[in-house]
XYZ file of C-alpha atoms in Angstrom:
733
model
C -56.281 35.408 -42.416
C -56.327 31.652 -41.224
C -53.060 30.270 -39.479
C -51.677 27.467 -41.551
C -51.544 25.177 -38.443
C -54.802 26.023 -37.069
C -56.458 22.795 -35.984
C -59.532 24.166 -34.457
C -62.928 25.183 -36.022
C -64.297 28.772 -36.706
C -67.942 29.418 -36.547
C -69.951 32.354 -36.290
C -69.453 32.818 -32.452
C -67.043 31.448 -30.044
C -69.678 29.209 -28.551
C -70.110 27.733 -32.083
C -66.285 27.415 -32.524
C -63.375 25.208 -31.386
C -60.227 27.066 -30.082
C -56.752 25.623 -30.794
C -53.347 26.410 -29.357
C -50.126 25.280 -31.090
C -48.682 22.908 -28.395
C -45.273 24.089 -27.228
C -42.607 21.750 -28.630
C -41.406 19.339 -25.815
C -37.877 19.805 -24.768
C -37.367 15.911 -24.367
C -33.619 15.164 -24.537
C -32.723 17.716 -27.153
C -29.314 19.235 -26.036
C -28.244 22.836 -25.764
C -25.516 23.806 -28.039
C -22.610 26.209 -26.982
C -20.487 26.975 -30.046
C -17.089 28.635 -28.953
C -15.378 30.257 -31.850
C -12.029 31.803 -31.822
C -10.437 33.967 -34.390
C -6.896 33.372 -36.225
C -6.121 30.756 -33.685
C -3.740 28.099 -35.023
C -4.071 24.370 -34.849
C -1.377 24.158 -32.224
C -2.111 27.138 -30.129
C -4.415 25.321 -27.361
C -2.677 23.687 -24.664
C -4.276 20.321 -25.428
C -2.810 20.592 -29.013
C 0.663 20.964 -27.952
C 1.103 24.639 -26.791
C 2.833 26.190 -23.977
C -0.025 28.560 -23.695
C -2.238 27.659 -20.682
C -5.764 26.869 -21.779
C -7.155 24.832 -18.766
C -10.650 25.440 -19.725
C -10.357 24.209 -23.131
C -8.026 21.280 -22.079
C -10.599 19.964 -19.485
C -13.254 19.971 -22.289
C -10.890 17.888 -24.223
C -10.290 15.593 -21.219
C -14.053 15.448 -20.879
C -14.811 14.768 -24.370
C -13.005 14.548 -27.804
C -10.356 16.251 -29.706
C -10.313 15.977 -33.615
C -7.130 16.108 -35.441
C -8.365 16.401 -39.004
C -10.973 19.207 -38.813
C -10.959 21.741 -41.592
C -12.238 25.212 -42.148
C -11.989 27.792 -44.886
C -8.623 30.192 -45.148
C -10.765 33.122 -44.045
C -13.288 34.325 -41.249
C -16.537 35.265 -43.074
C -16.627 32.007 -45.405
C -15.992 29.724 -42.308
C -18.683 31.549 -40.357
C -21.114 31.043 -43.286
C -20.302 27.327 -43.576
C -20.715 26.850 -39.784
C -24.193 28.531 -39.916
C -25.541 26.966 -43.029
C -23.958 23.604 -43.485
C -23.175 24.817 -47.068
C -19.806 25.405 -48.882
C -19.156 29.125 -48.587
C -19.429 29.766 -52.461
C -22.773 28.474 -52.562
C -24.042 30.825 -49.574
C -22.565 33.911 -51.596
C -19.623 34.250 -49.112
C -16.696 33.337 -51.313
C -14.496 36.107 -49.723
C -14.884 38.614 -47.040
C -18.243 40.146 -45.902
C -16.678 43.447 -46.551
C -17.366 43.434 -50.601
C -19.591 42.334 -53.342
C -17.611 41.316 -56.240
C -20.281 41.251 -58.708
C -20.828 37.420 -58.789
C -23.368 35.291 -57.039
C -20.686 33.547 -55.103
C -19.500 36.397 -53.347
C -22.153 39.055 -52.438
C -20.729 39.780 -48.918
C -23.715 38.190 -47.317
C -25.311 34.742 -47.060
C -28.068 34.667 -49.622
C -31.335 35.229 -48.201
C -32.790 31.828 -49.667
C -30.129 29.952 -47.521
C -31.521 29.146 -44.312
C -29.205 29.462 -41.382
C -28.886 27.213 -38.318
C -30.290 29.765 -35.756
C -33.160 30.372 -38.031
C -33.973 26.267 -38.223
C -33.219 26.029 -34.457
C -35.563 29.081 -33.518
C -38.480 27.572 -35.411
C -37.937 24.309 -33.641
C -38.280 25.836 -30.199
C -34.720 26.840 -29.362
C -33.648 30.238 -27.717
C -30.869 31.493 -30.204
C -28.226 33.941 -28.886
C -25.105 35.291 -30.457
C -22.291 36.999 -28.377
C -19.329 38.439 -30.146
C -18.073 38.688 -33.771
C -20.634 38.532 -36.732
C -18.681 39.664 -40.086
C -21.528 38.351 -42.111
C -22.852 41.826 -43.353
C -21.759 44.102 -46.214
C -19.692 46.799 -45.364
C -21.983 49.216 -46.875
C -24.625 47.933 -44.412
C -22.679 48.652 -41.163
C -24.255 52.115 -40.352
C -26.211 53.277 -37.416
C -29.388 52.935 -39.590
C -28.423 49.540 -41.102
C -30.182 48.275 -43.180
C -30.533 45.144 -40.609
C -31.505 42.238 -42.686
C -28.153 40.969 -42.603
C -27.252 41.617 -39.023
C -27.795 38.588 -36.644
C -31.237 39.372 -35.613
C -32.182 39.270 -39.376
C -30.638 35.784 -39.655
C -32.231 33.890 -36.734
C -30.668 35.034 -33.598
C -33.135 36.421 -31.091
C -30.637 38.382 -29.097
C -26.974 39.781 -30.143
C -24.406 41.659 -28.410
C -20.928 42.169 -30.006
C -19.292 43.608 -33.193
C -20.256 43.407 -36.718
C -16.799 43.626 -38.195
C -13.604 41.652 -38.607
C -11.808 42.745 -35.803
C -12.146 45.456 -32.986
C -10.162 46.894 -29.975
C -10.515 44.812 -26.904
C -10.808 48.069 -24.701
C -12.932 50.259 -26.769
C -14.855 48.156 -29.084
C -17.493 49.335 -31.288
C -20.417 47.326 -29.873
C -23.910 46.458 -31.098
C -26.851 45.222 -28.938
C -29.342 43.634 -30.982
C -29.859 46.294 -33.757
C -28.525 49.366 -31.827
C -25.094 50.730 -30.974
C -23.994 50.932 -27.416
C -20.750 52.571 -25.963
C -18.555 50.016 -24.053
C -19.028 50.488 -20.243
C -16.787 52.974 -18.777
C -14.869 50.690 -16.516
C -11.089 51.193 -16.227
C -10.772 47.277 -15.995
C -12.890 46.740 -19.230
C -11.946 44.121 -21.640
C -14.058 42.949 -24.393
C -13.484 39.168 -23.605
C -14.935 39.656 -20.032
C -17.426 41.543 -21.411
C -18.825 38.864 -23.679
C -18.424 36.431 -21.104
C -20.896 38.529 -18.838
C -23.342 38.799 -21.594
C -23.249 35.301 -22.305
C -23.924 34.509 -18.582
C -26.781 36.873 -18.582
C -28.262 35.330 -21.728
C -28.044 31.819 -20.111
C -29.238 32.932 -16.918
C -32.436 34.581 -18.322
C -32.931 31.673 -20.620
C -32.861 29.181 -17.719
C -35.146 31.369 -15.640
C -37.706 32.216 -18.154
C -37.504 29.623 -20.875
C -36.001 26.711 -18.889
C -38.384 24.351 -20.487
C -36.829 25.030 -23.943
C -33.178 24.364 -25.221
C -30.922 26.997 -26.439
C -28.227 27.550 -29.040
C -25.481 30.164 -28.130
C -22.741 30.955 -30.137
C -19.834 32.757 -28.450
C -17.538 34.328 -30.828
C -14.678 35.967 -29.129
C -12.506 38.663 -30.966
C -9.586 36.566 -29.576
C -7.205 35.991 -31.078
C -7.364 38.246 -34.060
C -5.244 41.374 -33.706
C -5.007 43.547 -31.937
C -3.466 41.251 -29.240
C -4.690 42.757 -25.965
C -4.757 41.380 -22.499
C -4.462 42.545 -18.909
C -0.835 42.991 -18.085
C -0.352 40.162 -15.740
C -1.327 37.741 -18.386
C 1.240 39.114 -20.912
C 4.278 39.138 -18.577
C 3.885 35.515 -17.476
C 4.714 34.488 -21.074
C 7.978 36.607 -21.825
C 10.288 34.129 -20.513
C 8.539 31.263 -22.067
C 8.801 32.303 -25.528
C 12.568 33.717 -25.370
C 13.436 30.385 -27.117
C 12.091 31.757 -30.177
C 9.763 30.103 -32.928
C 11.830 27.561 -34.270
C 12.110 25.788 -30.852
C 8.415 26.427 -30.216
C 7.486 24.496 -33.342
C 9.772 21.512 -32.279
C 8.573 21.448 -28.848
C 4.877 21.651 -29.899
C 5.163 18.770 -32.405
C 6.974 16.578 -29.809
C 4.189 17.160 -27.306
C 1.558 16.484 -30.180
C 3.176 13.260 -30.815
C 3.386 12.488 -26.972
C -0.115 13.038 -26.421
C -1.495 10.975 -29.385
C -2.669 13.869 -31.249
C -0.119 13.786 -34.112
C 1.179 10.328 -35.695
C 4.626 9.262 -34.694
C 7.138 10.034 -37.164
C 5.353 13.338 -38.452
C 8.030 15.954 -39.486
C 7.648 19.804 -39.523
C 6.851 21.470 -42.764
C 9.550 23.146 -44.299
C 9.936 26.936 -43.167
C 7.604 29.282 -44.553
C 9.265 31.697 -47.143
C 10.488 34.967 -45.711
C 10.586 33.691 -42.130
C 14.162 33.889 -40.685
C 15.763 31.435 -38.386
C 15.299 32.622 -34.936
C 19.100 32.204 -34.173
C 19.916 34.590 -37.121
C 17.818 37.371 -35.615
C 19.638 40.289 -33.713
C 19.027 40.788 -30.037
C 16.836 43.675 -30.411
C 14.503 41.654 -32.809
C 14.173 38.868 -30.580
C 13.279 40.880 -27.655
C 10.628 42.816 -29.354
C 9.151 39.519 -31.022
C 9.330 37.741 -27.683
C 7.079 40.391 -26.162
C 4.599 40.395 -29.058
C 4.039 36.699 -28.856
C 3.680 37.198 -25.015
C 0.684 39.414 -25.897
C -0.703 36.812 -27.947
C -0.487 34.033 -25.502
C -1.763 36.216 -22.769
C -4.667 37.056 -24.744
C -5.685 33.502 -25.346
C -5.162 32.504 -21.850
C -7.305 35.391 -20.901
C -9.972 34.164 -23.099
C -9.872 30.873 -21.872
C -10.472 32.195 -18.343
C -13.605 33.811 -19.536
C -14.760 30.720 -21.102
C -14.348 29.110 -17.814
C -16.844 31.567 -16.323
C -19.373 30.700 -18.816
C -18.959 26.900 -18.314
C -19.220 27.385 -14.649
C -22.548 29.177 -15.016
C -23.863 26.194 -17.146
C -22.944 23.910 -14.113
C -24.418 26.219 -11.776
C -27.853 26.302 -13.625
C -27.858 22.628 -14.297
C -27.327 22.773 -17.624
C -23.791 21.643 -18.435
C -24.591 17.720 -18.740
C -27.000 18.104 -21.539
C -25.092 20.844 -23.429
C -22.788 20.135 -26.359
C -19.915 22.362 -26.263
C -17.901 22.845 -29.550
C -14.615 24.780 -29.713
C -12.876 25.786 -32.791
C -11.199 28.398 -34.705
C -12.178 30.155 -37.871
C -8.889 29.836 -39.748
C -5.367 29.167 -39.297
C -3.094 31.764 -37.584
C -2.447 35.012 -39.565
C 0.614 36.519 -40.997
C -0.725 39.997 -41.244
C 1.930 41.383 -38.776
C 4.532 40.814 -41.484
C 8.181 40.090 -40.778
C 8.375 42.063 -37.840
C 5.066 42.683 -36.115
C 4.122 45.815 -34.448
C 3.345 47.351 -30.864
C 0.545 49.253 -32.782
C -1.589 47.229 -35.075
C -3.086 50.745 -36.084
C 0.111 51.422 -37.828
C 0.323 47.977 -39.627
C -3.275 48.458 -40.801
C -2.169 51.955 -42.180
C 0.505 50.495 -44.048
C 3.280 51.796 -41.658
C 6.092 49.364 -40.507
C 8.324 50.959 -37.703
C 11.627 49.712 -37.380
C 12.484 47.268 -34.488
C 14.416 49.872 -32.746
C 11.852 52.323 -32.531
C 9.647 50.063 -30.835
C 11.716 48.741 -27.920
C 10.832 51.725 -25.769
C 7.108 50.659 -25.721
C 7.704 47.021 -24.674
C 5.868 47.775 -21.222
C 2.679 48.780 -22.986
C 2.160 45.728 -25.434
C -1.167 44.317 -24.832
C -2.711 47.410 -23.340
C -5.010 49.957 -24.955
C -1.915 51.956 -25.676
C -0.093 48.880 -27.219
C -2.742 47.044 -29.552
C -0.034 44.643 -30.837
C 0.264 42.113 -33.628
C 2.920 39.403 -33.621
C 5.241 38.693 -36.521
C 4.402 35.951 -39.154
C 7.090 33.731 -37.620
C 4.920 33.260 -34.529
C 1.906 32.611 -36.915
C 4.162 29.791 -38.554
C 4.551 28.250 -34.893
C 0.952 28.554 -34.224
C 0.190 26.438 -37.176
C 2.589 23.901 -36.321
C 3.275 21.302 -37.925
C 1.851 22.506 -41.172
C 2.986 25.083 -43.773
C 1.542 28.587 -44.736
C -1.087 30.721 -42.871
C -4.693 32.207 -43.105
C -5.577 33.016 -46.722
C -3.782 29.806 -48.065
C -5.461 26.506 -48.615
C -2.633 24.418 -47.215
C -2.980 23.115 -43.729
C -1.916 26.205 -41.965
C -4.755 27.968 -43.414
C -7.521 25.311 -43.217
C -6.856 23.025 -40.398
C -8.343 24.129 -36.943
C -8.429 22.513 -33.660
C -11.714 21.067 -32.646
C -12.690 20.184 -29.234
C -16.217 18.554 -28.420
C -17.646 17.782 -24.926
C -21.175 16.593 -24.223
C -21.382 14.702 -20.704
C -24.801 13.356 -21.296
C -24.095 12.187 -24.995
C -20.511 11.345 -25.257
C -18.993 8.549 -23.008
C -15.510 8.885 -24.659
C -13.210 10.906 -22.449
C -9.977 12.313 -23.654
C -10.026 10.427 -27.090
C -8.856 11.696 -30.373
C -10.714 11.224 -33.518
C -8.999 10.694 -36.885
C -11.977 11.389 -39.255
C -12.210 14.075 -41.813
C -14.516 16.774 -40.864
C -15.171 20.151 -42.285
C -16.890 23.312 -40.901
C -19.979 22.387 -43.043
C -20.500 19.638 -41.013
C -21.361 21.377 -37.829
C -25.048 22.506 -38.750
C -25.879 19.004 -40.167
C -24.609 17.567 -36.853
C -26.623 20.064 -34.597
C -29.732 19.471 -36.589
C -29.309 15.747 -36.385
C -28.692 15.888 -32.523
C -31.584 18.262 -31.987
C -34.043 16.357 -34.213
C -34.515 19.435 -36.430
C -35.623 18.680 -40.011
C -33.837 20.435 -42.833
C -36.199 21.172 -45.942
C -33.225 22.285 -48.029
C -30.097 20.425 -49.131
C -26.911 20.557 -46.986
C -23.538 19.885 -48.302
C -22.172 18.688 -45.033
C -23.150 15.636 -43.051
C -23.700 14.779 -39.379
C -20.500 13.347 -37.441
C -22.656 12.485 -34.491
C -21.561 8.921 -35.105
C -18.003 9.544 -34.497
C -18.928 10.561 -30.832
C -18.984 7.100 -30.072
C -17.264 5.248 -33.116
C -13.651 6.137 -33.787
C -14.260 4.402 -37.198
C -17.453 5.933 -38.044
C -17.300 7.098 -41.831
C -17.541 10.584 -42.621
C -17.577 12.384 -46.066
C -15.175 11.421 -48.970
C -14.765 14.789 -50.602
C -14.008 18.362 -49.816
C -12.603 21.184 -52.165
C -11.313 24.495 -51.187
C -10.811 27.917 -53.008
C -9.341 31.290 -51.896
C -7.813 34.023 -53.963
C -7.258 31.478 -56.798
C -5.448 29.131 -54.342
C -7.254 25.726 -54.699
C -7.216 22.255 -53.031
C -9.408 19.047 -52.893
C -9.409 16.076 -50.533
C -10.712 12.896 -51.668
C -10.555 9.451 -49.746
C -7.458 10.446 -48.133
C -5.763 11.937 -51.022
C -5.292 15.735 -51.440
C -4.167 17.990 -54.207
C -2.916 21.663 -53.609
C -1.795 24.501 -55.655
C -0.919 28.151 -54.832
C -1.979 30.574 -57.405
C -0.177 33.713 -58.513
C -2.476 36.679 -59.397
C -2.597 37.419 -63.102
C -1.259 34.116 -64.296
C -3.086 31.431 -66.334
C -4.717 28.892 -63.956
C -3.769 26.056 -66.264
C -0.132 26.610 -65.499
C -0.604 26.346 -61.806
C 1.614 23.651 -60.408
C -0.293 21.163 -58.369
C 1.216 19.116 -55.189
C -0.241 15.695 -54.310
C -0.261 14.074 -50.851
C -1.387 10.832 -49.435
C -2.758 12.363 -46.102
C -3.257 8.728 -44.580
C 0.462 8.449 -44.402
C 1.635 11.943 -44.557
C -0.206 14.035 -41.767
C 1.597 17.225 -42.196
C 1.609 17.070 -46.070
C 5.461 17.057 -46.525
C 5.858 14.716 -49.311
C 4.648 15.781 -52.923
C 4.047 12.587 -54.904
C 2.685 14.546 -58.048
C 5.694 13.204 -60.150
C 5.277 9.706 -58.940
C 1.339 9.532 -59.234
C 0.422 11.563 -62.088
C -2.870 9.617 -62.775
C -3.983 10.137 -59.134
C -3.274 13.773 -59.630
C -5.164 14.177 -62.714
C -8.216 12.515 -61.268
C -8.153 14.883 -58.264
C -7.766 17.902 -60.568
C -10.659 16.895 -62.609
C -12.683 16.212 -59.526
C -12.034 19.700 -58.016
C -13.394 21.160 -61.320
C -16.445 19.082 -60.886
C -16.935 20.316 -57.211
C -16.302 23.975 -58.431
C -19.089 23.612 -60.946
C -21.309 22.181 -58.460
C -20.666 24.601 -55.767
C -20.614 27.891 -57.984
C -17.198 28.362 -57.167
C -16.659 29.841 -60.755
C -15.802 32.115 -62.070
C -12.162 32.061 -60.455
C -11.334 35.297 -59.531
C -7.881 36.374 -58.653
C -8.691 40.176 -58.997
C -7.000 42.306 -56.301
C -9.054 43.812 -53.490
C -8.701 47.072 -55.201
C -10.170 45.833 -58.328
C -13.018 44.003 -56.452
C -14.166 47.202 -54.549
C -13.704 49.444 -57.480
C -16.497 47.739 -59.324
C -18.988 47.508 -56.211
C -20.330 49.552 -53.478
C -17.904 50.960 -50.856
C -20.687 52.473 -48.636
C -20.052 55.711 -46.947
C -16.464 55.905 -48.409
C -18.050 56.154 -51.735
C -19.830 59.454 -51.274
C -18.456 62.587 -51.976
C -19.942 64.345 -48.859
C -21.032 62.789 -45.531
C -23.302 65.206 -43.516
C -23.537 64.303 -39.883
C -25.723 65.985 -37.033
C -25.323 66.229 -33.131
C -27.626 63.442 -32.655
C -26.134 61.120 -35.523
C -25.242 57.699 -34.635
C -21.569 56.603 -34.228
C -19.935 56.225 -37.482
C -17.813 52.741 -37.516
C -14.379 52.320 -38.463
C -15.723 49.804 -41.061
C -17.089 52.779 -42.891
C -13.089 53.748 -43.913
C -13.701 57.370 -43.622
C -12.417 57.771 -40.320
C -8.606 58.317 -41.225
C -6.574 61.324 -42.517
C -4.823 59.722 -45.551
C -5.903 61.557 -48.586
C -7.376 65.179 -48.944
C -9.948 65.964 -46.355
C -12.122 69.114 -45.726
C -14.374 69.225 -42.667
C -17.210 71.864 -42.711
C -19.018 72.707 -39.495
C -22.215 74.943 -39.644
C -22.674 76.686 -36.142
C -25.922 78.454 -34.933
C -24.027 79.953 -32.103
C -20.370 79.923 -30.989
C -19.985 77.655 -28.241
C -17.080 75.405 -26.597
C -17.204 71.690 -27.317
C -16.241 69.024 -30.002
C -17.604 69.446 -33.566
C -16.254 66.328 -34.817
C -13.781 63.406 -33.411
C -12.296 60.596 -35.300
C -10.601 57.869 -33.166
C -9.267 57.461 -29.636
C -6.536 57.696 -27.287
C -4.502 55.489 -29.404
C -4.812 57.773 -32.190
C -7.090 60.015 -34.381
C -8.308 63.754 -34.502
C -10.578 66.238 -32.937
C -12.059 69.456 -34.159
C -13.193 71.496 -31.327
C -13.847 74.880 -29.988
C -12.204 75.733 -26.828
C -12.218 79.210 -24.932
C -13.945 80.485 -28.227
C -11.159 79.575 -30.436
C -11.315 76.680 -33.171
C -8.853 73.917 -32.544
C -7.602 70.955 -34.638
C -5.680 68.406 -32.804
C -4.258 65.023 -34.568
C -2.792 62.262 -32.276
C -0.095 60.131 -34.055
C 1.709 57.175 -32.505
C 4.800 59.153 -32.265
C 3.404 62.788 -32.293
C 0.513 65.299 -31.304
C -0.049 68.126 -33.655
C -2.419 71.046 -32.218
C -3.475 74.005 -34.529
C -5.227 76.672 -32.756
C -6.952 79.557 -34.620
C -5.343 82.942 -34.243
C -8.586 84.595 -33.430
C -11.877 83.837 -31.715
C -14.517 82.162 -33.671
C -17.302 84.541 -34.597
C -20.530 84.383 -32.740
C -23.821 83.613 -34.457
C -24.539 81.548 -37.450
C -21.189 80.887 -39.150
C -19.297 78.185 -41.008
C -15.816 77.222 -40.003
C -13.583 73.940 -40.301
C -10.373 72.568 -41.380
C -8.824 71.316 -44.466
C -6.047 68.618 -44.885
C -3.984 68.711 -48.081
C -1.672 65.779 -48.694
C 1.963 66.498 -49.704
C 4.177 64.197 -51.953
C 6.381 63.393 -48.962
C 3.447 61.817 -47.041
C 2.892 64.832 -44.813
C -0.374 66.890 -44.815
C -0.787 70.792 -44.677
C -3.604 71.645 -42.049
C -5.477 75.015 -42.677
C -8.205 76.200 -40.010
C -10.702 78.424 -41.645
C -13.652 80.593 -40.674
C -16.150 81.664 -43.418
C -13.504 80.690 -45.976
C -10.765 82.841 -44.417
C -7.717 80.906 -43.236
C -6.861 81.494 -39.423
C -4.404 78.831 -38.560
C -2.057 76.628 -40.177
C 0.073 73.592 -39.267
C 1.912 70.431 -40.767
C 1.095 66.733 -40.072
C 4.318 64.810 -40.285
C 2.371 62.013 -41.760
C -1.323 60.680 -41.732
C -3.110 57.302 -41.065
C -5.849 55.555 -42.882
C -6.480 53.586 -39.756
C -5.458 55.682 -36.648
C -7.628 53.500 -34.197
C -10.271 50.941 -33.945
C -12.852 53.622 -33.069
C -14.923 55.820 -35.715
C -16.230 59.226 -35.934
C -18.632 60.987 -33.702
C -20.230 64.279 -34.230
C -20.656 66.662 -31.279
C -18.618 64.745 -28.866
C -15.425 62.845 -28.256
C -16.713 59.569 -27.161
C -15.239 56.727 -25.102
C -11.702 57.095 -25.275
C -10.615 60.590 -25.775
C -8.324 61.983 -28.591
C -7.213 65.150 -26.831
C -6.069 65.650 -23.405
C -6.845 69.487 -23.616
C -10.306 68.936 -22.285
C -11.992 66.439 -20.028
C -14.547 63.712 -20.973
C -16.612 63.751 -24.148
C -16.543 67.586 -24.282
C -19.914 67.546 -25.977
C -21.057 70.807 -27.741
C -24.752 71.605 -27.161
C -26.997 70.365 -30.118
C -28.655 73.525 -30.514
C -25.332 75.268 -31.127
C -24.176 73.160 -33.878
C -26.443 72.659 -37.045
C -24.128 69.949 -38.976
C -20.690 68.749 -39.751
C -19.806 67.677 -43.384
C -16.914 65.434 -44.129
C -15.644 65.850 -47.763
C -13.182 63.423 -49.309
C -11.546 65.282 -52.103
C -9.057 64.044 -54.628
C -9.139 60.612 -53.158
C -9.738 57.235 -54.699
C -12.013 55.752 -52.163
C -11.901 52.131 -53.509
C -7.908 52.167 -53.206
C -7.948 53.462 -49.716
C -10.907 50.868 -48.650
C -8.973 48.107 -50.437
C -5.500 48.842 -48.736
C -7.198 48.904 -45.207
C -9.385 45.747 -45.698
C -6.449 43.823 -47.117
C -4.170 44.835 -44.314
C -6.695 43.701 -41.538
C -7.447 40.355 -42.967
């Protein structure tokens, strides 16, 4: 087969032929690119955007470059990531909603359409080294298994190396890690933290690239898990913010807006948007609530500052390697701050994701562990409101609190402006076209975004004139400074939605609804929204609940009746949604010989269960946030080939009956006071208790020899998998 770009001549022999080698693409002045993507970080959370939170590394980038005050994203993480990587609107790429589900329509397949090229695919073909460190969340839930399939994983979409996690969020101390296309356990280091690990890996990739491919540029996407819940950071980072936030979220909003106006980020005269529904005034909270909420916000703040410190190490590496001047550094968030913590937040995100909302008084004794492995916390929605200062609403909404993101851009060799603020409208779909423009990389397919490179030098440079949004039926459109927005109530007629109208050139925070005064302008914008919807494959509008969506599609392992695991099976991730104990459950272990060790474990020291044999007896142990239940067989397990296991039968009061059995004969009984669909951020392991151990009755992984265990079958009975999966996904977004 002849190479399409072969420019030599083929004769009968080498002597009669002319060889040809494709010339290396010259590096020239093509810049390196570092995209730093944070998660659920509000518009006002960086220090340089008015926050009390210390982000000296990001602030230094802003002083060295530019801040954009009119940068927009989508209201959810997967769609924004698809926009950044393709330069296309998310519906057109097949990522209308989350990567966790396929809704049955082309605009929401849970992955980027294979025919839509990604930025790393284009850059790799142009001679760039392409690396992703951190969060992906662009692969369907059903494909996140130890055996793939891998075509929607990062290496299947243009990245040459990947180290991080595939799902929407993970624990910072015991993350479910992937390296390239295989699972790896986090390092066994008592001081381990994922943000530091990701920075270490980014530093390694940069160093290797400079050493072995220094003649070529690189594209590195550093996508921290921060600041998505769980909010976790070393204790010293958390403690330094407790006193800072005793003033509460109302005073925090006022202080941040004042600083934004003083530093030229927000126009003078801007007022705070009205309080979000359901958020109480801080002064009306009782003392216990204020104490808990202050500590939960301190964990968030410490998490962000700790992340900034890790970024500083990466930037220092660029400087040491002589790469900093010609590296375009872009820092942003994937959507606005999240209200998933509800009115009260929680010391344990696992309880929140399991639908459990413990009262404030019950959590006051755990203030000292907030932010640690034992306290994977999430803050109340009042702090998310403060994070989105001065705007209304949150993540998932198309109001500014959901879609306005901080954007810091620094490129010493390419941007002369220092510390300036840009006011042009910019959207996530403009990132890829900008990078392609600056790197001289051609695009052979249409792009929805346009390059904003001209704004680097020109504060008045023109950008696009129109952008639409849609999420969960909520809709908005911006056109030449005018914006129309509507919130939709699921199940109601879209034609009955009430649209608001804002003149964003004079109303920065969108506080003054002009719909009644300018009905013609509103009608014009609504009509434009429908045109954009047709053009970008937004239709059909879909306000089905997540439960309804998942019921009609694949839920992967959770949709199976039986899941058979073997001692050498890979780790089953939390994304499988089979790792909890809510619902009827039967675990069947087939032994070749009696031997002590773990048969099956799910979870970690945060919570979960372990089925094991110790001193010859079968044991089932379940760790809950407030209890540990241990059921031991009344007699030794038989030797030789036998079947044994445990059955969990739910009761109407939320408890569950536990029955240990050997060869279908009950040998132990207990009661779980309650069960959890999300006991921790660590999934299932067959034949060992990996990484962070559920039980304190044995040491380490307590593995059972593979030749003693044939298999373990997990059977989900009398359970509606779609409802369970949807409930958990909905809680975590």
